[in-house]
Short mmCIF file of C-alpha atoms and ligand atoms in Angstrom, two decimals:
data_model
loop_
_atom_site.label_atom_id
_atom_site.label_comp_id
_atom_site.label_asym_id
_atom_site.label_seq_id
_atom_site.Cartn_x
_atom_site.Cartn_y
_atom_site.Cartn_z
CA MET A 126 -51.01 -5.43 16.57
CA GLY A 127 -50.21 -7.41 13.05
CA SER A 128 -46.72 -5.09 12.73
CA LYS A 129 -45.77 -6.41 16.52
CA ARG A 130 -46.09 -10.28 15.57
CA GLN A 131 -44.32 -9.63 12.33
CA THR A 132 -41.64 -8.07 14.17
CA VAL A 133 -41.38 -11.18 16.68
CA VAL A 134 -41.48 -13.54 13.66
CA LEU A 135 -38.51 -12.02 12.28
CA PHE A 136 -36.41 -12.13 15.34
CA LEU A 137 -37.16 -15.42 15.76
CA ALA A 138 -36.49 -16.46 12.29
CA ALA A 139 -33.15 -14.30 12.42
CA LEU A 140 -32.25 -16.20 15.97
CA THR A 141 -32.72 -19.36 13.74
CA VAL A 142 -30.25 -18.39 10.98
CA VAL A 143 -27.71 -17.11 13.72
CA LEU A 144 -27.82 -20.58 15.69
CA SER A 145 -28.13 -23.01 12.92
CA SER A 146 -25.16 -21.09 11.28
CA PRO A 147 -22.27 -23.74 11.77
CA LEU A 148 -19.56 -22.08 14.20
CA ILE A 149 -16.29 -22.82 12.63
CA ASN A 150 -13.82 -23.84 15.11
CA GLU A 151 -14.46 -21.41 17.67
CA LEU A 152 -11.40 -19.85 18.78
CA GLN A 153 -10.84 -19.99 22.71
CA PRO A 154 -10.57 -16.39 24.39
CA GLY A 155 -7.19 -15.63 24.45
CA GLU A 156 -6.00 -17.83 21.63
CA GLU A 157 -6.79 -15.76 18.79
CA TRP A 158 -3.25 -14.35 18.48
CA PRO A 159 -0.86 -16.64 19.75
CA GLN A 160 2.73 -15.18 20.59
CA ARG A 161 5.73 -16.78 20.31
CA ASN A 162 7.31 -17.72 24.09
CA SER A 163 10.50 -17.36 22.83
CA VAL A 164 12.29 -14.21 23.62
CA ARG A 165 12.50 -11.21 21.11
CA GLN A 166 14.60 -11.92 18.13
CA PRO A 167 17.43 -9.11 17.52
CA VAL A 168 16.95 -6.85 14.50
CA ALA A 169 18.28 -8.19 11.72
CA ASP A 170 20.96 -5.66 10.64
CA ASP A 171 23.46 -4.41 12.85
CA GLN A 172 23.02 -0.33 12.02
CA THR A 173 24.49 2.00 13.59
CA GLU A 174 22.27 5.04 14.27
CA GLN A 175 22.20 7.83 11.91
CA THR A 176 21.59 11.33 12.88
CA LEU A 177 20.30 14.27 11.02
CA THR A 178 23.77 15.91 11.05
CA GLU A 179 25.06 13.93 8.32
CA ASP A 180 25.97 15.11 5.09
CA PHE A 181 22.88 15.36 2.89
CA SER A 182 25.12 16.96 -0.07
CA THR A 183 25.31 13.13 -2.08
CA ASP A 184 21.60 12.68 -2.43
CA ASP A 185 18.61 14.66 -2.90
CA PRO A 186 20.16 18.30 -1.26
CA ALA A 187 17.24 19.65 1.10
CA PRO A 188 15.67 22.02 -2.10
CA ALA A 189 14.67 25.55 -0.63
CA ALA A 190 11.36 25.18 -2.65
CA VAL A 191 10.52 22.43 -0.72
CA VAL A 192 11.27 23.40 2.91
CA GLU A 193 9.36 26.93 1.60
CA ASP A 194 6.48 25.24 0.72
CA ALA A 195 6.42 23.02 3.53
CA ILE A 196 6.29 26.48 6.00
CA ILE A 197 3.47 27.54 3.94
CA VAL A 198 1.11 24.61 4.44
CA ALA A 199 2.18 24.71 8.20
CA LYS A 200 1.09 28.61 8.56
CA THR A 201 -1.96 27.48 6.58
CA ILE A 202 -3.24 25.23 9.34
CA GLU A 203 -2.46 27.54 12.34
CA ARG A 204 -4.54 30.07 10.85
CA ASP A 205 -7.93 28.20 9.78
CA HIS A 206 -7.21 24.93 12.12
CA GLU A 207 -8.23 23.72 8.63
CA PRO A 208 -5.46 22.26 6.42
CA LYS A 209 -6.12 23.89 2.53
CA LYS A 210 -5.90 20.99 0.15
CA ILE A 211 -2.99 21.47 -2.42
CA ASP A 212 -4.33 22.40 -5.76
CA TYR A 213 -2.73 20.63 -8.61
CA SER A 214 -4.50 22.53 -11.13
CA GLY A 215 -2.09 23.02 -14.52
CA SER A 216 0.59 20.05 -13.28
CA GLN A 217 1.19 17.63 -15.70
CA VAL A 218 2.31 13.79 -15.88
CA TRP A 219 4.76 13.23 -18.55
CA GLN A 220 6.25 9.60 -20.10
CA VAL A 221 9.62 10.51 -20.55
CA SER A 222 11.98 8.34 -22.53
CA THR A 223 15.35 7.68 -20.74
CA THR A 224 17.11 5.73 -23.34
CA LYS A 225 18.97 8.62 -24.31
CA SER A 226 22.43 9.03 -22.37
CA GLY A 227 22.20 11.99 -20.07
CA ALA A 228 18.63 11.91 -19.63
CA ARG A 229 18.37 10.24 -16.41
CA GLN A 230 20.69 12.81 -15.10
CA VAL A 231 18.68 15.75 -16.43
CA ILE A 232 15.32 14.29 -14.74
CA GLY A 233 17.70 13.93 -11.54
CA ARG A 234 18.81 17.46 -11.56
CA LEU A 235 14.92 18.81 -12.03
CA ARG A 236 13.73 16.35 -9.41
CA ARG A 237 16.55 18.42 -6.84
CA ARG A 238 15.49 21.61 -7.83
CA ASN A 239 11.78 20.37 -6.67
CA LEU A 240 10.38 21.58 -10.43
CA ILE A 241 9.24 17.55 -10.77
CA SER A 242 8.77 14.80 -9.05
CA THR A 243 8.96 10.85 -10.07
CA TRP A 244 5.97 8.41 -10.52
CA GLY A 245 6.50 5.30 -11.75
CA GLY A 246 8.70 4.28 -14.77
CA ASN A 247 10.66 1.09 -16.27
CA GLN A 248 14.47 0.85 -17.26
CA SER A 249 13.92 2.92 -20.54
CA SER A 250 11.26 5.36 -19.43
CA VAL A 251 10.11 7.34 -16.21
CA ASP A 252 6.53 9.32 -15.50
CA ILE A 253 6.88 12.54 -14.02
CA LEU A 254 4.94 15.23 -12.74
CA ILE A 255 5.60 18.71 -13.80
CA LYS A 256 4.47 21.86 -11.67
CA PRO A 257 2.57 24.18 -13.91
CA ASN A 258 4.86 27.31 -13.42
CA VAL A 259 7.54 25.21 -15.01
CA VAL A 260 5.85 23.32 -17.81
CA GLU A 261 6.96 25.87 -20.12
CA ASN A 262 10.86 25.76 -19.42
CA ILE A 263 10.99 21.84 -19.07
CA THR A 264 9.55 21.50 -22.31
CA ARG A 265 12.36 23.42 -23.25
CA VAL A 266 15.07 21.59 -21.76
CA PHE A 267 13.75 18.67 -23.32
CA LYS A 268 13.99 20.20 -26.67
CA ARG A 269 17.07 21.12 -25.91
CA GLU A 270 18.44 17.61 -25.27
CA SER A 271 16.48 16.21 -27.54
CA ILE A 272 14.39 14.17 -24.88
CA ASP A 273 11.19 12.11 -25.90
CA TYR A 274 8.05 12.65 -23.94
CA ASN A 275 4.40 12.31 -24.29
CA VAL A 276 1.77 14.40 -21.89
CA VAL A 277 -0.28 11.26 -20.36
CA ILE A 278 -1.78 14.13 -18.04
CA GLU A 279 -2.89 17.31 -19.05
CA ASP A 280 -4.47 18.76 -15.89
CA LEU A 281 -3.82 16.82 -12.75
CA GLN A 282 -6.43 18.19 -10.83
CA LYS A 283 -9.08 17.48 -13.20
CA ARG A 284 -8.11 14.12 -12.74
CA ILE A 285 -8.06 13.97 -9.01
CA ASN A 286 -11.80 15.87 -9.12
CA GLU A 287 -13.10 13.00 -11.05
CA GLU A 288 -11.46 10.19 -9.42
CA ASN A 289 -13.40 9.41 -6.55
CA PRO A 290 -16.95 10.57 -6.87
CA PRO A 291 -19.16 10.59 -3.79
CA LEU A 292 -21.73 7.79 -3.68
CA ASP A 293 -25.17 7.73 -4.99
CA ASN A 294 -28.18 8.08 -2.32
CA ASP A 295 -29.37 4.56 -2.81
CA GLU A 296 -25.81 3.41 -1.93
CA ILE A 297 -25.55 5.55 0.91
CA GLU A 298 -28.90 3.84 2.55
CA LEU A 299 -27.74 0.65 1.63
CA GLN A 300 -24.66 1.40 3.48
CA ASP A 301 -26.31 2.49 6.41
CA ARG A 302 -28.46 -1.30 6.44
CA ARG A 303 -25.10 -2.95 5.93
CA GLY A 304 -24.03 -2.14 9.44
CA HIS A 305 -20.51 -1.03 7.50
CA ARG A 306 -19.63 1.96 5.40
CA MET A 307 -17.46 0.04 2.95
CA THR A 308 -17.95 -0.28 -0.57
CA TRP A 309 -15.48 -0.91 -3.61
CA LYS A 310 -17.20 1.97 -5.43
CA GLN A 311 -15.40 4.70 -3.69
CA TYR A 312 -11.94 5.15 -2.10
CA HIS A 313 -12.80 5.14 1.87
CA ARG A 314 -11.81 7.44 4.37
CA LEU A 315 -9.83 5.07 7.36
CA GLU A 316 -12.74 5.07 9.69
CA ASP A 317 -14.66 3.29 6.87
CA ILE A 318 -12.16 0.98 6.54
CA TYR A 319 -11.44 0.12 10.39
CA GLY A 320 -15.32 0.36 10.93
CA PHE A 321 -15.41 -2.44 8.15
CA MET A 322 -13.13 -4.62 10.23
CA ASP A 323 -14.64 -4.38 13.40
CA TYR A 324 -17.78 -5.14 11.87
CA LEU A 325 -16.68 -8.58 10.52
CA ALA A 326 -15.16 -9.12 13.92
CA LYS A 327 -18.05 -8.81 15.43
CA THR A 328 -19.88 -10.54 12.92
CA TYR A 329 -18.12 -13.55 12.29
CA PRO A 330 -16.27 -13.85 15.92
CA SER A 331 -15.56 -17.44 15.13
CA ILE A 332 -13.29 -17.18 12.63
CA ILE A 333 -12.29 -13.10 12.75
CA SER A 334 -10.41 -11.19 14.64
CA VAL A 335 -9.18 -7.51 15.07
CA LYS A 336 -6.29 -6.32 16.88
CA SER A 337 -4.56 -3.03 16.78
CA ILE A 338 -0.50 -3.86 16.99
CA GLY A 339 0.14 -0.16 17.79
CA LYS A 340 -0.38 3.48 17.27
CA SER A 341 0.66 5.47 14.10
CA PHE A 342 3.10 8.38 14.69
CA GLU A 343 -0.21 10.46 14.84
CA GLY A 344 -1.90 8.33 17.44
CA ARG A 345 -3.88 6.71 14.90
CA ASP A 346 -4.42 2.44 15.40
CA LEU A 347 -2.57 0.40 13.07
CA LYS A 348 -5.07 -2.46 12.94
CA ILE A 349 -4.59 -6.29 11.30
CA LEU A 350 -7.46 -8.19 10.73
CA ARG A 351 -7.21 -12.19 10.99
CA ILE A 352 -9.25 -14.89 9.59
CA SER A 353 -8.67 -18.47 10.19
CA ASN A 354 -10.45 -21.52 11.05
CA GLY A 355 -8.17 -22.17 14.54
CA LYS A 356 -6.77 -25.04 13.33
CA SER A 357 -3.01 -25.08 15.04
CA ASP A 358 -1.26 -26.63 12.35
CA ASN A 359 -1.94 -23.81 9.66
CA LYS A 360 -0.10 -22.22 7.35
CA ALA A 361 -0.31 -18.37 7.67
CA VAL A 362 -0.02 -15.37 5.06
CA PHE A 363 0.55 -11.83 5.46
CA ILE A 364 -0.91 -9.10 3.44
CA ASP A 365 -0.33 -5.14 3.74
CA GLY A 366 -1.77 -2.45 1.63
CA GLY A 367 -0.87 1.22 2.10
CA ILE A 368 2.23 1.29 3.20
CA HIS A 369 2.69 4.50 0.64
CA ALA A 370 0.20 6.62 1.18
CA ARG A 371 -1.33 7.89 -2.24
CA GLU A 372 -1.55 4.31 -4.11
CA TRP A 373 -5.44 4.46 -3.00
CA ILE A 374 -5.92 1.71 -5.01
CA SER A 375 -3.92 -0.87 -2.81
CA PRO A 376 -6.13 -0.41 0.61
CA ALA A 377 -8.92 -1.42 -1.64
CA THR A 378 -7.75 -3.91 -3.33
CA VAL A 379 -6.74 -5.61 0.34
CA THR A 380 -10.32 -4.75 2.04
CA TYR A 381 -11.93 -6.54 -1.35
CA PHE A 382 -10.01 -9.72 -0.25
CA ILE A 383 -11.00 -9.57 3.27
CA TYR A 384 -14.82 -8.69 1.99
CA GLN A 385 -14.10 -11.99 -0.18
CA PHE A 386 -12.90 -14.57 2.36
CA ALA A 387 -15.07 -12.88 5.40
CA GLU A 388 -18.03 -13.03 3.65
CA TYR A 389 -18.05 -16.33 1.71
CA PHE A 390 -15.86 -18.08 4.00
CA ASP A 391 -18.17 -21.30 4.44
CA VAL A 392 -17.93 -21.71 0.71
CA GLU A 393 -14.59 -20.58 -0.01
CA SER A 394 -12.20 -23.37 -1.00
CA ASP A 395 -10.22 -25.65 1.10
CA ASP A 396 -7.17 -23.72 0.40
CA ILE A 397 -8.45 -20.63 1.64
CA LYS A 398 -10.07 -22.29 4.73
CA GLY A 399 -6.58 -24.04 5.58
CA ILE A 400 -4.64 -20.82 5.89
CA ASP A 401 -4.53 -18.07 8.41
CA TRP A 402 -4.90 -14.67 7.15
CA TYR A 403 -3.45 -11.81 8.79
CA PHE A 404 -4.26 -8.28 6.65
CA MET A 405 -3.08 -5.15 7.39
CA PRO A 406 -4.63 -3.28 4.89
CA VAL A 407 -3.25 0.38 5.91
CA VAL A 408 0.24 0.08 7.10
CA ASN A 409 0.50 4.19 6.47
CA PRO A 410 -2.88 5.71 8.22
CA ASP A 411 -1.53 9.08 8.76
CA GLY A 412 -0.18 9.08 4.99
CA TYR A 413 -3.65 7.64 3.91
CA GLU A 414 -5.77 10.49 5.62
CA TYR A 415 -3.51 13.31 4.52
CA THR A 416 -3.96 12.11 0.89
CA HIS A 417 -7.48 12.54 1.70
CA THR A 418 -7.44 15.92 3.46
CA VAL A 419 -4.58 17.58 2.24
CA ASP A 420 -2.22 15.93 -0.66
CA ARG A 421 -3.69 13.35 -2.59
CA LEU A 422 0.07 12.65 -3.89
CA TRP A 423 1.52 12.33 -0.51
CA ARG A 424 3.66 8.99 -0.16
CA LYS A 425 5.82 9.11 3.12
CA ASN A 426 4.16 8.62 6.52
CA ARG A 427 3.69 11.84 8.69
CA LYS A 428 6.63 12.22 11.32
CA PRO A 429 8.44 15.20 10.91
CA GLY A 430 12.14 14.95 10.11
CA TYR A 431 14.57 17.44 9.54
CA ARG A 432 13.47 21.66 9.48
CA ALA A 433 9.87 21.66 7.46
CA CYS A 434 10.69 18.08 5.99
CA THR A 435 8.51 15.76 7.19
CA GLY A 436 8.09 12.04 6.55
CA THR A 437 9.73 9.16 6.01
CA ASP A 438 9.53 6.27 3.12
CA LEU A 439 7.98 3.53 5.07
CA ASN A 440 9.39 0.75 2.26
CA ARG A 441 12.72 2.13 3.10
CA ASN A 442 12.61 2.20 6.93
CA PHE A 443 12.61 -2.17 7.02
CA GLY A 444 15.96 -3.20 8.76
CA HIS A 445 17.28 -5.66 5.82
CA HIS A 446 20.24 -3.90 4.15
CA TRP A 447 18.77 -0.50 5.42
CA GLY A 448 20.25 2.44 3.95
CA GLY A 449 21.35 0.75 0.76
CA LYS A 450 20.75 1.57 -2.99
CA GLY A 451 17.91 3.70 -4.05
CA ALA A 452 16.82 4.94 -0.63
CA SER A 453 17.77 8.61 0.62
CA ASN A 454 19.31 9.65 3.94
CA SER A 455 17.57 13.47 3.14
CA PRO A 456 14.41 13.99 5.20
CA CYS A 457 13.13 16.11 2.29
CA SER A 458 13.49 13.17 -0.24
CA GLU A 459 10.35 11.08 -1.33
CA ILE A 460 12.39 7.78 -0.68
CA TYR A 461 13.89 9.12 2.62
CA ARG A 462 14.73 6.09 4.45
CA GLY A 463 14.46 6.98 8.09
CA SER A 464 17.02 7.91 11.03
CA ASN A 465 17.60 4.12 11.47
CA ALA A 466 16.32 0.86 10.49
CA PHE A 467 12.50 0.66 12.40
CA SER A 468 12.69 4.25 13.31
CA GLU A 469 9.23 4.61 12.50
CA PRO A 470 6.23 3.36 14.80
CA GLU A 471 4.73 1.81 11.89
CA THR A 472 7.22 -0.20 10.45
CA LEU A 473 8.38 -1.23 14.12
CA ALA A 474 5.05 -2.21 14.60
CA LEU A 475 4.44 -4.52 11.99
CA SER A 476 7.92 -6.04 12.47
CA GLU A 477 7.62 -6.86 16.08
CA PHE A 478 4.57 -8.36 15.40
CA ILE A 479 5.35 -10.76 12.78
CA LYS A 480 8.73 -11.40 14.62
CA SER A 481 6.54 -12.30 17.85
CA SER A 482 3.69 -14.01 16.27
CA ALA A 483 2.96 -17.64 16.39
CA ALA A 484 2.01 -18.02 12.96
CA ASN A 485 3.73 -19.57 10.48
CA PHE A 486 4.16 -17.37 7.72
CA SER A 487 5.34 -18.61 4.55
CA ALA A 488 3.67 -15.56 2.11
CA TYR A 489 4.21 -12.08 2.35
CA VAL A 490 2.67 -10.50 0.03
CA THR A 491 2.67 -6.17 0.22
CA TYR A 492 0.33 -4.30 -2.48
CA HIS A 493 1.39 -1.09 -4.03
CA SER A 494 0.82 0.92 -7.29
CA TYR A 495 1.69 1.27 -9.62
CA GLY A 496 2.79 -0.55 -13.09
CA GLN A 497 2.01 -4.09 -13.07
CA TYR A 498 4.47 -5.94 -11.65
CA MET A 499 5.39 -8.66 -9.51
CA LEU A 500 8.27 -8.79 -7.83
CA TYR A 501 10.18 -10.92 -5.67
CA PRO A 502 13.49 -9.60 -3.41
CA TRP A 503 15.80 -8.75 -3.38
CA GLY A 504 15.34 -5.52 -3.69
CA TYR A 505 18.12 -3.69 -1.90
CA ASP A 506 20.77 -4.82 -5.02
CA ASN A 507 21.08 -6.90 -8.19
CA ALA A 508 21.18 -9.95 -6.28
CA VAL A 509 18.56 -12.90 -6.07
CA PRO A 510 17.64 -14.96 -2.86
CA PRO A 511 19.14 -19.37 -3.56
CA ASP A 512 15.09 -20.33 -4.16
CA TYR A 513 14.58 -17.52 -6.44
CA LYS A 514 13.18 -19.80 -9.34
CA ASP A 515 10.61 -21.03 -6.89
CA LEU A 516 9.18 -17.27 -6.59
CA ASP A 517 9.73 -16.68 -9.83
CA ASN A 518 7.65 -19.91 -10.89
CA LEU A 519 5.01 -19.05 -8.47
CA GLY A 520 4.99 -15.38 -9.65
CA LYS A 521 4.37 -16.32 -13.48
CA LYS A 522 1.41 -18.75 -12.33
CA MET A 523 -0.25 -15.90 -10.43
CA ALA A 524 0.56 -13.16 -13.32
CA GLU A 525 -1.32 -15.57 -15.45
CA ALA A 526 -4.12 -16.20 -13.54
CA ILE A 527 -4.21 -12.42 -13.32
CA SER A 528 -4.23 -12.54 -17.01
CA LYS A 529 -6.98 -15.00 -17.54
CA THR A 530 -9.24 -13.34 -15.14
CA GLY A 531 -9.01 -10.08 -16.14
CA GLY A 532 -6.78 -9.20 -18.80
CA SER A 533 -4.40 -7.52 -16.91
CA GLN A 534 -0.37 -8.13 -17.94
CA TYR A 535 1.75 -8.16 -15.11
CA GLN A 536 5.63 -8.53 -15.78
CA VAL A 537 7.33 -10.83 -12.93
CA GLY A 538 11.25 -10.70 -12.14
CA SER A 539 13.14 -9.35 -9.16
CA SER A 540 12.87 -5.99 -7.92
CA SER A 541 16.43 -4.89 -8.70
CA GLY A 542 16.50 -6.69 -11.73
CA LEU A 543 13.12 -5.67 -13.30
CA LEU A 544 13.23 -2.14 -12.15
CA TYR A 545 15.98 -0.58 -10.33
CA PRO A 546 17.61 -1.00 -6.44
CA ALA A 547 15.59 0.16 -3.52
CA ALA A 548 16.66 -1.10 0.03
CA GLY A 549 14.44 -0.90 3.11
CA GLY A 550 11.53 -2.74 1.67
CA SER A 551 9.26 -5.01 3.56
CA ASP A 552 9.62 -7.62 1.15
CA ASP A 553 13.17 -7.78 1.22
CA TRP A 554 12.81 -7.92 5.03
CA ALA A 555 9.97 -10.33 5.21
CA LYS A 556 11.93 -12.88 2.81
CA SER A 557 15.37 -12.13 5.34
CA GLN A 558 13.23 -13.58 8.14
CA GLY A 559 12.67 -16.92 6.55
CA ILE A 560 9.12 -16.41 4.71
CA LYS A 561 9.23 -17.82 1.64
CA TYR A 562 6.75 -16.64 -0.70
CA SER A 563 7.53 -12.51 -0.37
CA TYR A 564 6.57 -10.66 -3.02
CA THR A 565 5.68 -6.77 -4.00
CA ILE A 566 2.67 -6.28 -6.06
CA GLU A 567 2.43 -3.28 -8.43
CA LEU A 568 -1.01 -3.29 -9.48
CA SER A 569 -2.64 -1.28 -11.99
CA ASP A 570 -2.49 0.69 -14.41
CA THR A 571 0.50 0.86 -16.45
CA GLY A 572 0.84 5.17 -16.26
CA ARG A 573 -2.49 6.56 -17.80
CA TYR A 574 -3.84 7.30 -14.60
CA GLY A 575 -0.69 6.35 -12.33
CA PHE A 576 -1.75 7.19 -8.41
CA VAL A 577 -4.94 8.61 -9.76
CA LEU A 578 -7.05 5.12 -10.84
CA PRO A 579 -10.57 6.15 -10.84
CA THR A 580 -12.99 4.36 -8.80
CA SER A 581 -14.26 2.28 -11.81
CA PHE A 582 -10.80 0.32 -11.85
CA ILE A 583 -11.02 -1.09 -7.93
CA VAL A 584 -13.01 -4.17 -8.58
CA PRO A 585 -11.69 -5.22 -11.77
CA VAL A 586 -8.03 -4.88 -10.12
CA ALA A 587 -9.10 -6.42 -7.16
CA LYS A 588 -10.77 -9.50 -8.98
CA GLU A 589 -8.08 -10.64 -11.35
CA ASN A 590 -5.76 -10.24 -8.52
CA LEU A 591 -7.95 -12.42 -6.33
CA ALA A 592 -7.44 -15.15 -8.86
CA GLY A 593 -3.65 -14.20 -8.42
CA LEU A 594 -3.73 -14.87 -4.56
CA ARG A 595 -5.63 -18.17 -4.97
CA VAL A 596 -2.75 -19.29 -6.70
CA LEU A 597 -0.50 -18.38 -3.59
CA ALA A 598 -3.01 -20.28 -1.34
CA SER A 599 -2.61 -23.44 -3.31
CA GLN A 600 1.06 -23.46 -3.25
CA VAL A 601 1.43 -22.15 0.43
CA ILE A 602 -0.90 -25.52 1.28
CA LYS A 603 0.84 -27.58 -1.10
CA GLU A 604 4.36 -26.63 0.73
C1 LIG B 197 8.76 0.81 -20.23
O1 LIG B 197 7.35 1.48 -20.33
C2 LIG B 197 6.89 2.40 -21.74
C3 LIG B 197 5.96 3.43 -21.08
O2 LIG B 197 5.09 2.72 -20.69
C4 LIG B 197 6.94 1.18 -22.63
O3 LIG B 197 6.51 1.80 -23.93
C5 LIG B 197 8.22 0.37 -22.64
O4 LIG B 197 7.61 -1.05 -23.55
C6 LIG B 197 8.46 -0.30 -21.07
N1 LIG B 197 9.81 -1.23 -21.02
C7 LIG B 197 9.62 -2.14 -20.74
C8 LIG B 197 11.40 -3.01 -20.86
O5 LIG B 197 8.81 -2.86 -20.12
C1 LIG B 198 12.46 29.33 -16.10
O1 LIG B 198 13.40 29.69 -17.23
C2 LIG B 198 13.59 30.76 -17.27
C3 LIG B 198 14.89 31.42 -18.32
O2 LIG B 198 15.93 30.06 -18.77
C4 LIG B 198 14.61 30.76 -16.38
O3 LIG B 198 15.12 32.45 -15.59
C5 LIG B 198 13.36 30.68 -14.62
O4 LIG B 198 14.24 31.26 -13.61
C6 LIG B 198 13.23 29.44 -15.26
N1 LIG B 198 12.08 29.04 -14.02
C7 LIG B 198 12.17 28.18 -13.09
C8 LIG B 198 10.62 28.39 -12.24
O5 LIG B 198 12.90 27.59 -12.77
C1 LIG B 199 6.18 -24.11 9.13
O1 LIG B 199 6.00 -24.37 7.82
C2 LIG B 199 7.10 -24.98 7.31
C3 LIG B 199 6.62 -25.14 5.79
O2 LIG B 199 6.06 -24.27 4.97
C4 LIG B 199 7.15 -26.59 8.07
O3 LIG B 199 8.55 -26.85 7.54
C5 LIG B 199 7.53 -26.38 9.41
O4 LIG B 199 7.67 -27.46 10.24
C6 LIG B 199 6.21 -25.19 9.88
N1 LIG B 199 6.79 -24.92 11.43
C7 LIG B 199 5.71 -24.98 12.20
C8 LIG B 199 6.36 -24.41 13.81
O5 LIG B 199 4.65 -25.51 12.28
ZN1 LIG B 200 4.56 2.16 -3.09
#
């Protein structure tokens, strides 16, 4: 029968393609993830364990309202076995000027009473999320204190509803034929992201491998994908995304880099091919899933804290000057640092992996949103490392490449200098481990959509940042 013969011909053609495609430095089994043979290094900082009996009164006292909210959510789960999504109808986002003296204190008070939460901002302005029932009250307070503001988002739920529409039928058909479900037209669930990583490892076993370096608090895999031509003297670059659950553009961007390097490795530049790339696109899988199923604006991980307050800010939990400025000791705070450095399974697994890896990391880039900043250490205090000029120069070159490619303007500076101190970040810790080029990149936008960035931004943001990453690669290769 004709169709049978066709099938055989197609099969032979496919086989020829597979056999004739060059296997680039096929890795020997067991060689993929070389480990240091030396003993484990001690944790960088000698921090004494903090306990929950500590006094919360100095920072973010646990507001009764938060506790009650959380209890209500927990009850809903118990009753329905299906968590109810938090509805942000009527919630607004305002951009508030903080130039007037006392403005930050007013905002801090409102935040501690749990009437608002803070989003992005800079030294002269802050974006705040306001619950619907207090919009009028806060309008009155700001009028009285003559604090200037703009309403940026009138109804947050409306924006959330429009942010991540389902794929059309053509796209779904394509997905079925491709062998994975990942696109850059949607913010995907963890299953699709991990499915994509596994697919690449299966499809390109000579250059790509995937490894789970541990489990999240709720038992999800913490997956890293490595792309390498297998040469033993390569420099290595580590890239993470999704430390903060709600910053969806981050895993979308990091998976786009993976896609580019994996699918076009043969024709990539020598810089890209000469580096061992380690990608961890979702450092906080529990939080990420929670933003899809319950609370779009969840930031922390999902480890229970104190009473009904859940989650640690993983980007305050790393062990370089852990517990310093810009991190809270209250489990109810959005910037809760955790009970001690690396108290969370996610940060512990990541740090142990880097410490025990034989890879020679010369860059560490952590992707966040939003604000369009290229930030280098230190974050823990208003200080810079001795080689900060090198980081500043490279950061400016990366920002220039981004601007040339997609037009977005990124500001470059130290985290604490350009924004505010925030101790316990992954970038500070990476730098403390001797990884020279350590950056936090705050992706788009500058506040119009904030965390709720429509899917139409994914490809442009990822593409311009890929141009930035290429500049970093060329510097790493040169060193
Ligand atoms: C801070 O953000 C506001 C609002 O986006 C902007 O108008 C202002 O220029 C920014 N200031 C600095 C110093 O970047
Ligand atoms: C709003 O303001 C009124 C009057 O100042 C006050 O009684 C009420 O408790 C406020 N509501 C909230 C939720 O703070
Ligand atoms: C790692 O790279 C640095 C330069 O960034 C180089 O000086 C050093 O020798 C390398 N170490 C190893 C073990 O290859
Ligand atoms: Zn972040």
